[in-house]
Amino acid sequence: MSALRPRRDGPPHRIPRILGLPAWLGACLLVAATALAGRLALAATAPPDVNQTKANMLWNIAKFVDWPRLSDDHSQPLVFTILGEDDLAADLAGLLSSRTVNGRPVFVRFARRPQDAKGSQILYLAATESQLVSSALAAVDSSAVLTVSDAPGFAAHGGMVGFATEGEHVRFEVNRAQAERGGLRLSAKLLSLAHLVSDTPAAP
């Protein structure tokens, strides 16, 4: 009794040769090309990281700010306080803690209360804490603290630097008068790149 053999219907499957290459090598090249094309397609459609853009923007802004009460000793860190939590706060903490500003390290700390922001050079108020704008600004008033937020209209309502997003484009707004009242000096180069705003009068 003969052993059973699997039946073959039609000719055996063959991997086509590519440019005279062995079949196995041609198959490998096809797989690699398909994978590469998929990665390129993903890279082309991936949206830019807006929060990373804002974090880099703030890092560059800080380079053009003069804090008159800051020690001349560049080993002393620039204190950056974050009040509240949002997606941008996490990116700011990650980026600035690994960078220097004009040769000075950045010390990042998180605060729960507006009064804990005293002693900072930069205060970021998370958009989720917009109800604390007035108390946060009052806590650092006249203490040379650059106040920053992602909350809409922040710079026009007593803050110094605010971010505005239009589609995939990010711009920053600066309230020059408020910064000068706080004792900060902003370079002309920075002001030329900013969208300057003034305080919006309070409603009667």
XYZ file of C-alpha atoms in Angstrom:
204
model
C 0.000 0.000 0.000
C 1.546 3.213 -1.091
C 1.841 6.237 1.204
C -0.683 8.999 0.691
C 0.761 12.100 -0.944
C -0.844 15.558 -0.896
C -2.469 16.419 -4.160
C -1.202 19.484 -6.022
C -3.761 21.346 -8.107
C -1.942 23.447 -10.650
C 1.700 24.460 -10.885
C 3.687 25.161 -7.717
C 3.733 28.806 -6.511
C 6.839 30.649 -7.662
C 8.237 33.912 -6.335
C 9.040 36.161 -9.306
C 12.604 37.161 -9.926
C 13.448 40.885 -9.769
C 16.057 42.135 -12.202
C 17.699 38.742 -12.391
C 18.061 38.424 -8.597
C 17.447 35.084 -6.848
C 13.810 34.592 -5.931
C 14.437 34.681 -2.150
C 16.372 37.962 -2.391
C 13.699 39.513 -4.593
C 11.052 38.637 -2.028
C 13.088 40.274 0.754
C 13.442 43.457 -1.300
C 9.728 43.578 -1.961
C 8.917 43.260 1.749
C 11.461 45.939 2.673
C 10.182 48.329 0.006
C 6.586 47.867 1.146
C 7.509 48.543 4.779
C 9.503 51.648 3.861
C 6.658 53.017 1.761
C 4.298 52.551 4.684
C 6.599 54.424 7.055
C 7.021 57.299 4.623
C 3.261 57.549 4.218
C 2.800 57.741 8.001
C 5.495 60.400 8.299
C 3.878 62.461 5.564
C 0.444 62.415 7.213
C 1.518 62.771 10.852
C 0.447 66.181 12.245
C 3.102 68.420 13.821
C 3.356 68.385 17.611
C 1.946 71.790 18.514
C 2.897 71.533 22.189
C 6.514 70.775 21.325
C 6.483 73.839 19.087
C 5.200 75.984 21.959
C 7.761 74.526 24.373
C 10.613 75.337 21.988
C 9.108 78.780 21.437
C 9.121 79.555 25.169
C 12.704 78.314 25.480
C 13.742 80.742 22.742
C 11.679 83.583 24.222
C 13.482 83.197 27.546
C 16.807 83.893 25.828
C 15.649 87.436 25.029
C 14.364 88.384 28.482
C 16.460 90.298 31.010
C 15.682 89.589 34.660
C 17.310 92.489 36.570
C 17.286 90.690 39.918
C 18.852 87.495 38.589
C 22.295 86.643 39.944
C 25.290 87.142 37.653
C 26.426 83.667 38.694
C 25.342 81.477 35.770
C 25.542 78.368 37.912
C 22.410 79.650 39.654
C 19.386 78.173 37.886
C 16.501 79.914 36.224
C 13.451 78.865 38.237
C 10.488 77.819 36.098
C 7.253 77.151 37.996
C 4.252 75.340 36.537
C 0.884 75.972 38.150
C -1.646 73.294 37.229
C -1.461 70.463 34.717
C -2.187 70.196 31.006
C -0.519 68.623 27.976
C 1.667 71.656 27.334
C 2.851 71.727 30.956
C 4.263 68.217 30.567
C 6.126 69.146 27.370
C 7.462 72.350 28.924
C 8.785 70.469 31.936
C 10.434 67.806 29.811
C 12.113 70.213 27.398
C 13.191 73.050 29.698
C 14.585 70.746 32.388
C 17.038 69.416 29.790
C 18.075 72.809 28.362
C 19.980 75.890 29.471
C 19.014 79.525 28.929
C 22.014 81.666 28.042
C 24.266 79.180 29.794
C 22.085 78.973 32.891
C 20.397 75.679 33.932
C 16.619 75.611 34.332
C 15.056 74.305 37.529
C 11.470 73.150 36.922
C 9.017 72.851 39.769
C 5.271 72.262 40.031
C 3.080 74.350 42.328
C -0.434 73.823 43.641
C -1.130 77.351 44.931
C -0.464 80.734 43.276
C 1.586 81.927 46.249
C 3.987 79.020 45.715
C 5.144 80.680 42.486
C 7.094 83.345 44.367
C 10.821 83.225 43.711
C 10.375 82.149 40.093
C 11.682 83.762 36.941
C 9.011 82.162 34.735
C 5.511 81.112 35.727
C 3.419 78.952 33.409
C -0.273 78.868 34.236
C -1.957 75.794 32.748
C -5.053 76.474 30.665
C -6.970 74.174 33.017
C -6.359 76.682 35.820
C -7.713 79.741 34.007
C -9.903 80.529 37.017
C -6.682 81.280 38.938
C -5.372 83.915 36.518
C -6.129 86.887 38.775
C -4.744 85.307 41.943
C -1.664 83.936 40.148
C -0.818 87.304 38.608
C -1.369 89.040 41.950
C 0.974 86.573 43.675
C 3.906 87.532 41.444
C 3.005 91.167 40.793
C 6.039 93.483 40.641
C 8.439 90.591 41.257
C 10.006 90.298 37.772
C 8.308 87.018 36.877
C 7.568 86.292 33.228
C 3.990 85.026 33.241
C 3.007 82.629 30.450
C -0.129 80.673 29.613
C -1.879 78.752 26.861
C -5.253 80.105 28.009
C -7.047 82.168 25.313
C -6.518 85.924 25.685
C -4.037 85.549 28.546
C -1.686 88.332 27.431
C -4.588 90.719 26.897
C -5.888 90.094 30.417
C -2.837 90.906 32.526
C -0.420 88.165 31.490
C 2.845 88.779 29.667
C 3.161 85.969 27.084
C 0.331 83.937 25.597
C 0.184 81.323 22.857
C -2.375 81.335 20.067
C -2.934 78.470 17.634
C -4.405 78.986 14.190
C -4.739 75.599 12.508
C -1.210 74.166 12.517
C 0.400 77.581 13.006
C 1.464 78.870 16.435
C 2.165 82.466 17.332
C 2.939 84.161 20.604
C 1.397 87.297 22.013
C 3.279 89.714 24.265
C 1.898 92.370 26.574
C 4.932 94.650 26.607
C 3.477 97.152 29.059
C 2.709 94.413 31.565
C 6.234 92.985 31.278
C 7.763 96.408 31.850
C 5.502 97.045 34.845
C 6.827 93.779 36.255
C 10.416 94.997 35.885
C 11.387 92.804 32.920
C 13.222 94.003 29.833
C 12.359 92.335 26.532
C 14.729 92.621 23.590
C 13.703 94.499 20.463
C 14.296 91.329 18.438
C 11.788 89.420 20.536
C 9.207 92.184 20.260
C 9.625 92.312 16.479
C 8.595 88.641 16.243
C 5.693 88.847 18.688
C 2.100 89.849 18.208
C 1.859 92.798 20.629
C -1.320 93.215 22.645
C -2.573 95.622 25.280
C -4.643 95.064 28.375
C -8.325 94.635 27.620
C -10.383 97.039 29.761
C -12.573 95.282 32.280
C -16.303 95.328 31.539
C -18.278 97.873 33.662
